Amino acid sequence: MIMSLFRRAPKNLNRKIVDAVYTSVIAAARQPVFYSDWGVPDTPLGRYESVGLHMILFLYRTRTAAKPIDELAQDVLDEFFKDVDHSIRELGVGDPSVPKRMKKLARMFYGRMGHYWSALDDGDAETLGEAIARNIAPGAPETIDRAAIAGYMLRSAKLLQGVSDEELLAGIVRYPEAAALGQV
């Protein structure tokens, strides 16, 4: 019986680390400047886009990491999709429709990830900005401050590269203060 207490500790510790990382992702995505100045719609889909953008940045940082960082990244990604599922249900989508919506949102996420990572690899703010505007506001891409968001993403990627593996494993993730960056 005493051994079962020790077996639970790593799982609980891992849960705290995943929660800390995911909380950092959410906090960064909720920065008011995205919605008030940079054109991200303050709607469920706009908030999904902002959280997705920050998840993509986190995954960009961890994409070539070895164990246990890759496992942490997978756990945080699982938490993201669990949160998306919960949000869809809160919006009143019925159980039979949830899997179809989740597949669509997952396809959107992974499609964006490929485009954003490619532009981040190239340091190409213009291509990144175009992809951001097209994805966040497909009907009105001109409403998105693509230069500001692309600049923010490039700076975030650089800042996240400076976060050590040890810090990540302690649940520490840093994104820049978006309002302090101003116009790129």
Short mmCIF file of the C-alpha atoms (twelve columns), coordinates in Angstrom:
data_MODEL
# 
_entry.id   MODEL 
# 
loop_
_atom_site.group_PDB 
_atom_site.id 
_atom_site.type_symbol 
_atom_site.label_atom_id 
_atom_site.label_alt_id 
_atom_site.label_comp_id 
_atom_site.label_asym_id 
_atom_site.label_seq_id 
_atom_site.Cartn_x 
_atom_site.Cartn_y 
_atom_site.Cartn_z 
_atom_site.pdbx_PDB_model_num 
ATOM 1   C CA . MET A 1   0.000   0.000  0.000   1 
ATOM 2   C CA . ILE A 2   2.761   2.471  0.820   1 
ATOM 3   C CA . MET A 3   4.313   1.883  -2.617  1 
ATOM 4   C CA . SER A 4   1.158   3.136  -4.333  1 
ATOM 5   C CA . LEU A 5   1.687   6.513  -2.685  1 
ATOM 6   C CA . PHE A 6   5.095   6.816  -4.313  1 
ATOM 7   C CA . ARG A 7   3.804   5.785  -7.713  1 
ATOM 8   C CA . ARG A 8   1.280   8.619  -7.724  1 
ATOM 9   C CA . ALA A 9   3.808   11.353 -7.039  1 
ATOM 10  C CA . PRO A 10  5.339   11.518 -10.548 1 
ATOM 11  C CA . LYS A 11  1.906   11.614 -12.135 1 
ATOM 12  C CA . ASN A 12  0.787   14.430 -9.814  1 
ATOM 13  C CA . LEU A 13  4.039   16.279 -10.368 1 
ATOM 14  C CA . ASN A 14  3.672   15.860 -14.128 1 
ATOM 15  C CA . ARG A 15  0.089   17.170 -13.876 1 
ATOM 16  C CA . LYS A 16  1.351   20.307 -12.091 1 
ATOM 17  C CA . ILE A 17  4.012   20.882 -14.738 1 
ATOM 18  C CA . VAL A 18  1.570   20.397 -17.624 1 
ATOM 19  C CA . ASP A 19  -0.894  22.735 -15.907 1 
ATOM 20  C CA . ALA A 20  1.811   25.362 -15.371 1 
ATOM 21  C CA . VAL A 21  2.895   25.250 -19.018 1 
ATOM 22  C CA . TYR A 22  -0.663  25.286 -20.339 1 
ATOM 23  C CA . THR A 23  -1.550  28.170 -18.001 1 
ATOM 24  C CA . SER A 24  1.363   30.138 -19.495 1 
ATOM 25  C CA . VAL A 25  0.099   29.410 -23.016 1 
ATOM 26  C CA . ILE A 26  -3.416  30.571 -22.104 1 
ATOM 27  C CA . ALA A 27  -2.171  33.693 -20.316 1 
ATOM 28  C CA . ALA A 28  -0.100  34.691 -23.342 1 
ATOM 29  C CA . ALA A 29  -3.045  34.059 -25.681 1 
ATOM 30  C CA . ARG A 30  -5.339  36.229 -23.557 1 
ATOM 31  C CA . GLN A 31  -3.173  39.330 -23.730 1 
ATOM 32  C CA . PRO A 32  -5.681  42.115 -24.486 1 
ATOM 33  C CA . VAL A 33  -3.600  43.688 -27.263 1 
ATOM 34  C CA . PHE A 34  -4.375  40.747 -29.561 1 
ATOM 35  C CA . TYR A 35  -8.063  41.620 -29.433 1 
ATOM 36  C CA . SER A 36  -8.022  45.381 -28.863 1 
ATOM 37  C CA . ASP A 37  -5.256  46.448 -31.251 1 
ATOM 38  C CA . TRP A 38  -4.161  43.582 -33.484 1 
ATOM 39  C CA . GLY A 39  -7.540  42.551 -34.856 1 
ATOM 40  C CA . VAL A 40  -8.003  39.058 -33.432 1 
ATOM 41  C CA . PRO A 41  -11.776 38.688 -33.025 1 
ATOM 42  C CA . ASP A 42  -12.846 38.340 -29.394 1 
ATOM 43  C CA . THR A 43  -15.019 35.337 -30.225 1 
ATOM 44  C CA . PRO A 44  -14.678 31.636 -29.449 1 
ATOM 45  C CA . LEU A 45  -12.979 31.070 -32.817 1 
ATOM 46  C CA . GLY A 46  -10.700 34.094 -32.372 1 
ATOM 47  C CA . ARG A 47  -9.669  32.875 -28.926 1 
ATOM 48  C CA . TYR A 48  -9.053  29.397 -30.389 1 
ATOM 49  C CA . GLU A 49  -6.776  31.012 -32.989 1 
ATOM 50  C CA . SER A 50  -4.829  32.907 -30.332 1 
ATOM 51  C CA . VAL A 51  -4.393  29.872 -28.085 1 
ATOM 52  C CA . GLY A 52  -3.509  27.766 -31.130 1 
ATOM 53  C CA . LEU A 53  -0.894  30.304 -32.206 1 
ATOM 54  C CA . HIS A 54  0.725   30.132 -28.762 1 
ATOM 55  C CA . MET A 55  0.550   26.324 -28.696 1 
ATOM 56  C CA . ILE A 56  2.259   26.288 -32.088 1 
ATOM 57  C CA . LEU A 57  5.021   28.503 -30.680 1 
ATOM 58  C CA . PHE A 58  5.455   26.166 -27.699 1 
ATOM 59  C CA . LEU A 59  5.571   23.127 -29.974 1 
ATOM 60  C CA . TYR A 60  8.039   24.940 -32.234 1 
ATOM 61  C CA . ARG A 61  10.354  25.247 -29.228 1 
ATOM 62  C CA . THR A 62  9.984   21.579 -28.308 1 
ATOM 63  C CA . ARG A 63  9.820   20.043 -31.786 1 
ATOM 64  C CA . THR A 64  13.349  18.595 -31.824 1 
ATOM 65  C CA . ALA A 65  13.618  17.919 -28.106 1 
ATOM 66  C CA . ALA A 66  14.348  14.491 -26.736 1 
ATOM 67  C CA . LYS A 67  12.638  12.735 -23.861 1 
ATOM 68  C CA . PRO A 68  11.237  13.882 -21.504 1 
ATOM 69  C CA . ILE A 69  10.615  17.274 -23.214 1 
ATOM 70  C CA . ASP A 70  8.823   15.629 -26.137 1 
ATOM 71  C CA . GLU A 71  6.562   13.819 -23.683 1 
ATOM 72  C CA . LEU A 72  5.805   17.098 -21.904 1 
ATOM 73  C CA . ALA A 73  4.964   18.703 -25.254 1 
ATOM 74  C CA . GLN A 74  2.582   15.851 -26.069 1 
ATOM 75  C CA . ASP A 75  0.903   16.145 -22.676 1 
ATOM 76  C CA . VAL A 76  0.438   19.900 -23.127 1 
ATOM 77  C CA . LEU A 77  -0.927  19.358 -26.643 1 
ATOM 78  C CA . ASP A 78  -3.350  16.768 -25.257 1 
ATOM 79  C CA . GLU A 79  -4.457  19.308 -22.653 1 
ATOM 80  C CA . PHE A 80  -5.061  21.871 -25.419 1 
ATOM 81  C CA . PHE A 81  -7.309  19.513 -27.370 1 
ATOM 82  C CA . LYS A 82  -9.090  18.422 -24.184 1 
ATOM 83  C CA . ASP A 83  -9.758  22.110 -23.472 1 
ATOM 84  C CA . VAL A 84  -11.017 22.656 -27.038 1 
ATOM 85  C CA . ASP A 85  -13.358 19.674 -26.673 1 
ATOM 86  C CA . HIS A 86  -14.672 21.068 -23.382 1 
ATOM 87  C CA . SER A 87  -15.188 24.522 -24.927 1 
ATOM 88  C CA . ILE A 88  -17.118 23.082 -27.865 1 
ATOM 89  C CA . ARG A 89  -19.426 21.275 -25.476 1 
ATOM 90  C CA . GLU A 90  -19.876 24.466 -23.398 1 
ATOM 91  C CA . LEU A 91  -20.974 26.267 -26.553 1 
ATOM 92  C CA . GLY A 92  -23.819 23.792 -26.819 1 
ATOM 93  C CA . VAL A 93  -22.567 21.493 -29.544 1 
ATOM 94  C CA . GLY A 94  -24.228 18.120 -29.035 1 
ATOM 95  C CA . ASP A 95  -22.277 14.948 -28.355 1 
ATOM 96  C CA . PRO A 96  -22.829 13.459 -31.840 1 
ATOM 97  C CA . SER A 97  -21.331 16.557 -33.516 1 
ATOM 98  C CA . VAL A 98  -18.283 16.992 -31.269 1 
ATOM 99  C CA . PRO A 99  -15.976 14.457 -32.992 1 
ATOM 100 C CA . LYS A 100 -16.629 16.033 -36.403 1 
ATOM 101 C CA . ARG A 101 -15.898 19.521 -35.027 1 
ATOM 102 C CA . MET A 102 -12.775 18.289 -33.259 1 
ATOM 103 C CA . LYS A 103 -11.451 16.730 -36.475 1 
ATOM 104 C CA . LYS A 104 -12.018 20.001 -38.313 1 
ATOM 105 C CA . LEU A 105 -10.295 22.048 -35.587 1 
ATOM 106 C CA . ALA A 106 -7.388  19.582 -35.445 1 
ATOM 107 C CA . ARG A 107 -6.937  19.830 -39.230 1 
ATOM 108 C CA . MET A 108 -6.992  23.621 -38.929 1 
ATOM 109 C CA . PHE A 109 -4.413  23.521 -36.135 1 
ATOM 110 C CA . TYR A 110 -1.966  21.216 -37.905 1 
ATOM 111 C CA . GLY A 111 -2.351  23.099 -41.191 1 
ATOM 112 C CA . ARG A 112 -1.509  26.362 -39.449 1 
ATOM 113 C CA . MET A 113 1.390   24.738 -37.632 1 
ATOM 114 C CA . GLY A 114 3.036   23.724 -40.907 1 
ATOM 115 C CA . HIS A 115 2.707   27.194 -42.434 1 
ATOM 116 C CA . TYR A 116 3.770   29.026 -39.279 1 
ATOM 117 C CA . TRP A 117 6.763   26.757 -38.632 1 
ATOM 118 C CA . SER A 118 7.973   27.153 -42.203 1 
ATOM 119 C CA . ALA A 119 7.823   30.945 -41.964 1 
ATOM 120 C CA . LEU A 120 9.460   30.874 -38.520 1 
ATOM 121 C CA . ASP A 121 12.259  28.659 -39.869 1 
ATOM 122 C CA . ASP A 122 12.862  31.204 -42.641 1 
ATOM 123 C CA . GLY A 123 12.458  34.220 -40.336 1 
ATOM 124 C CA . ASP A 124 9.971   35.470 -42.928 1 
ATOM 125 C CA . ALA A 125 7.690   37.986 -41.197 1 
ATOM 126 C CA . GLU A 126 5.800   38.813 -44.389 1 
ATOM 127 C CA . THR A 127 4.845   35.210 -45.202 1 
ATOM 128 C CA . LEU A 128 4.030   34.589 -41.545 1 
ATOM 129 C CA . GLY A 129 1.839   37.699 -41.446 1 
ATOM 130 C CA . GLU A 130 -0.032  36.643 -44.567 1 
ATOM 131 C CA . ALA A 131 -0.708  33.183 -43.120 1 
ATOM 132 C CA . ILE A 132 -1.844  34.693 -39.823 1 
ATOM 133 C CA . ALA A 133 -4.266  37.125 -41.485 1 
ATOM 134 C CA . ARG A 134 -5.644  34.438 -43.789 1 
ATOM 135 C CA . ASN A 135 -6.195  32.024 -40.897 1 
ATOM 136 C CA . ILE A 136 -7.457  34.339 -38.177 1 
ATOM 137 C CA . ALA A 137 -9.819  36.414 -40.325 1 
ATOM 138 C CA . PRO A 138 -10.368 34.617 -43.648 1 
ATOM 139 C CA . GLY A 139 -13.299 36.873 -44.547 1 
ATOM 140 C CA . ALA A 140 -11.509 40.103 -43.652 1 
ATOM 141 C CA . PRO A 141 -7.725  39.568 -43.511 1 
ATOM 142 C CA . GLU A 142 -7.159  43.321 -43.731 1 
ATOM 143 C CA . THR A 143 -8.485  43.656 -40.157 1 
ATOM 144 C CA . ILE A 144 -5.492  41.754 -38.760 1 
ATOM 145 C CA . ASP A 145 -2.317  43.630 -37.843 1 
ATOM 146 C CA . ARG A 146 -0.207  40.999 -39.521 1 
ATOM 147 C CA . ALA A 147 3.095   42.830 -38.975 1 
ATOM 148 C CA . ALA A 148 2.515   43.120 -35.227 1 
ATOM 149 C CA . ILE A 149 1.450   39.497 -34.772 1 
ATOM 150 C CA . ALA A 150 4.210   38.152 -37.034 1 
ATOM 151 C CA . GLY A 151 6.784   40.225 -35.160 1 
ATOM 152 C CA . TYR A 152 5.400   38.955 -31.882 1 
ATOM 153 C CA . MET A 153 5.621   35.355 -33.091 1 
ATOM 154 C CA . LEU A 154 9.201   35.752 -34.284 1 
ATOM 155 C CA . ARG A 155 10.203  37.326 -30.958 1 
ATOM 156 C CA . SER A 156 8.301   34.658 -29.041 1 
ATOM 157 C CA . ALA A 157 10.070  31.876 -30.927 1 
ATOM 158 C CA . LYS A 158 13.422  33.464 -30.105 1 
ATOM 159 C CA . LEU A 159 12.517  33.967 -26.441 1 
ATOM 160 C CA . LEU A 160 11.233  30.402 -26.127 1 
ATOM 161 C CA . GLN A 161 14.496  29.068 -27.594 1 
ATOM 162 C CA . GLY A 162 16.195  30.682 -24.595 1 
ATOM 163 C CA . VAL A 163 14.086  28.683 -22.145 1 
ATOM 164 C CA . SER A 164 16.236  25.782 -21.017 1 
ATOM 165 C CA . ASP A 165 15.030  22.203 -20.969 1 
ATOM 166 C CA . GLU A 166 15.343  22.266 -17.182 1 
ATOM 167 C CA . GLU A 167 13.035  25.284 -17.004 1 
ATOM 168 C CA . LEU A 168 10.505  23.612 -19.307 1 
ATOM 169 C CA . LEU A 169 10.551  20.515 -17.116 1 
ATOM 170 C CA . ALA A 170 9.828   22.786 -14.147 1 
ATOM 171 C CA . GLY A 171 6.805   24.235 -15.966 1 
ATOM 172 C CA . ILE A 172 8.423   27.541 -16.906 1 
ATOM 173 C CA . VAL A 173 7.528   29.001 -20.296 1 
ATOM 174 C CA . ARG A 174 8.053   32.636 -21.250 1 
ATOM 175 C CA . TYR A 175 6.291   34.640 -23.926 1 
ATOM 176 C CA . PRO A 176 6.983   38.323 -24.490 1 
ATOM 177 C CA . GLU A 177 4.612   41.002 -23.234 1 
ATOM 178 C CA . ALA A 178 2.755   41.721 -26.484 1 
ATOM 179 C CA . ALA A 179 1.707   45.277 -25.585 1 
ATOM 180 C CA . ALA A 180 5.327   46.220 -24.887 1 
ATOM 181 C CA . LEU A 181 6.392   45.198 -28.392 1 
ATOM 182 C CA . GLY A 182 4.288   47.795 -30.156 1 
ATOM 183 C CA . GLN A 183 4.287   47.988 -33.928 1 
ATOM 184 C CA . VAL A 184 6.992   46.032 -35.734 1 
# 
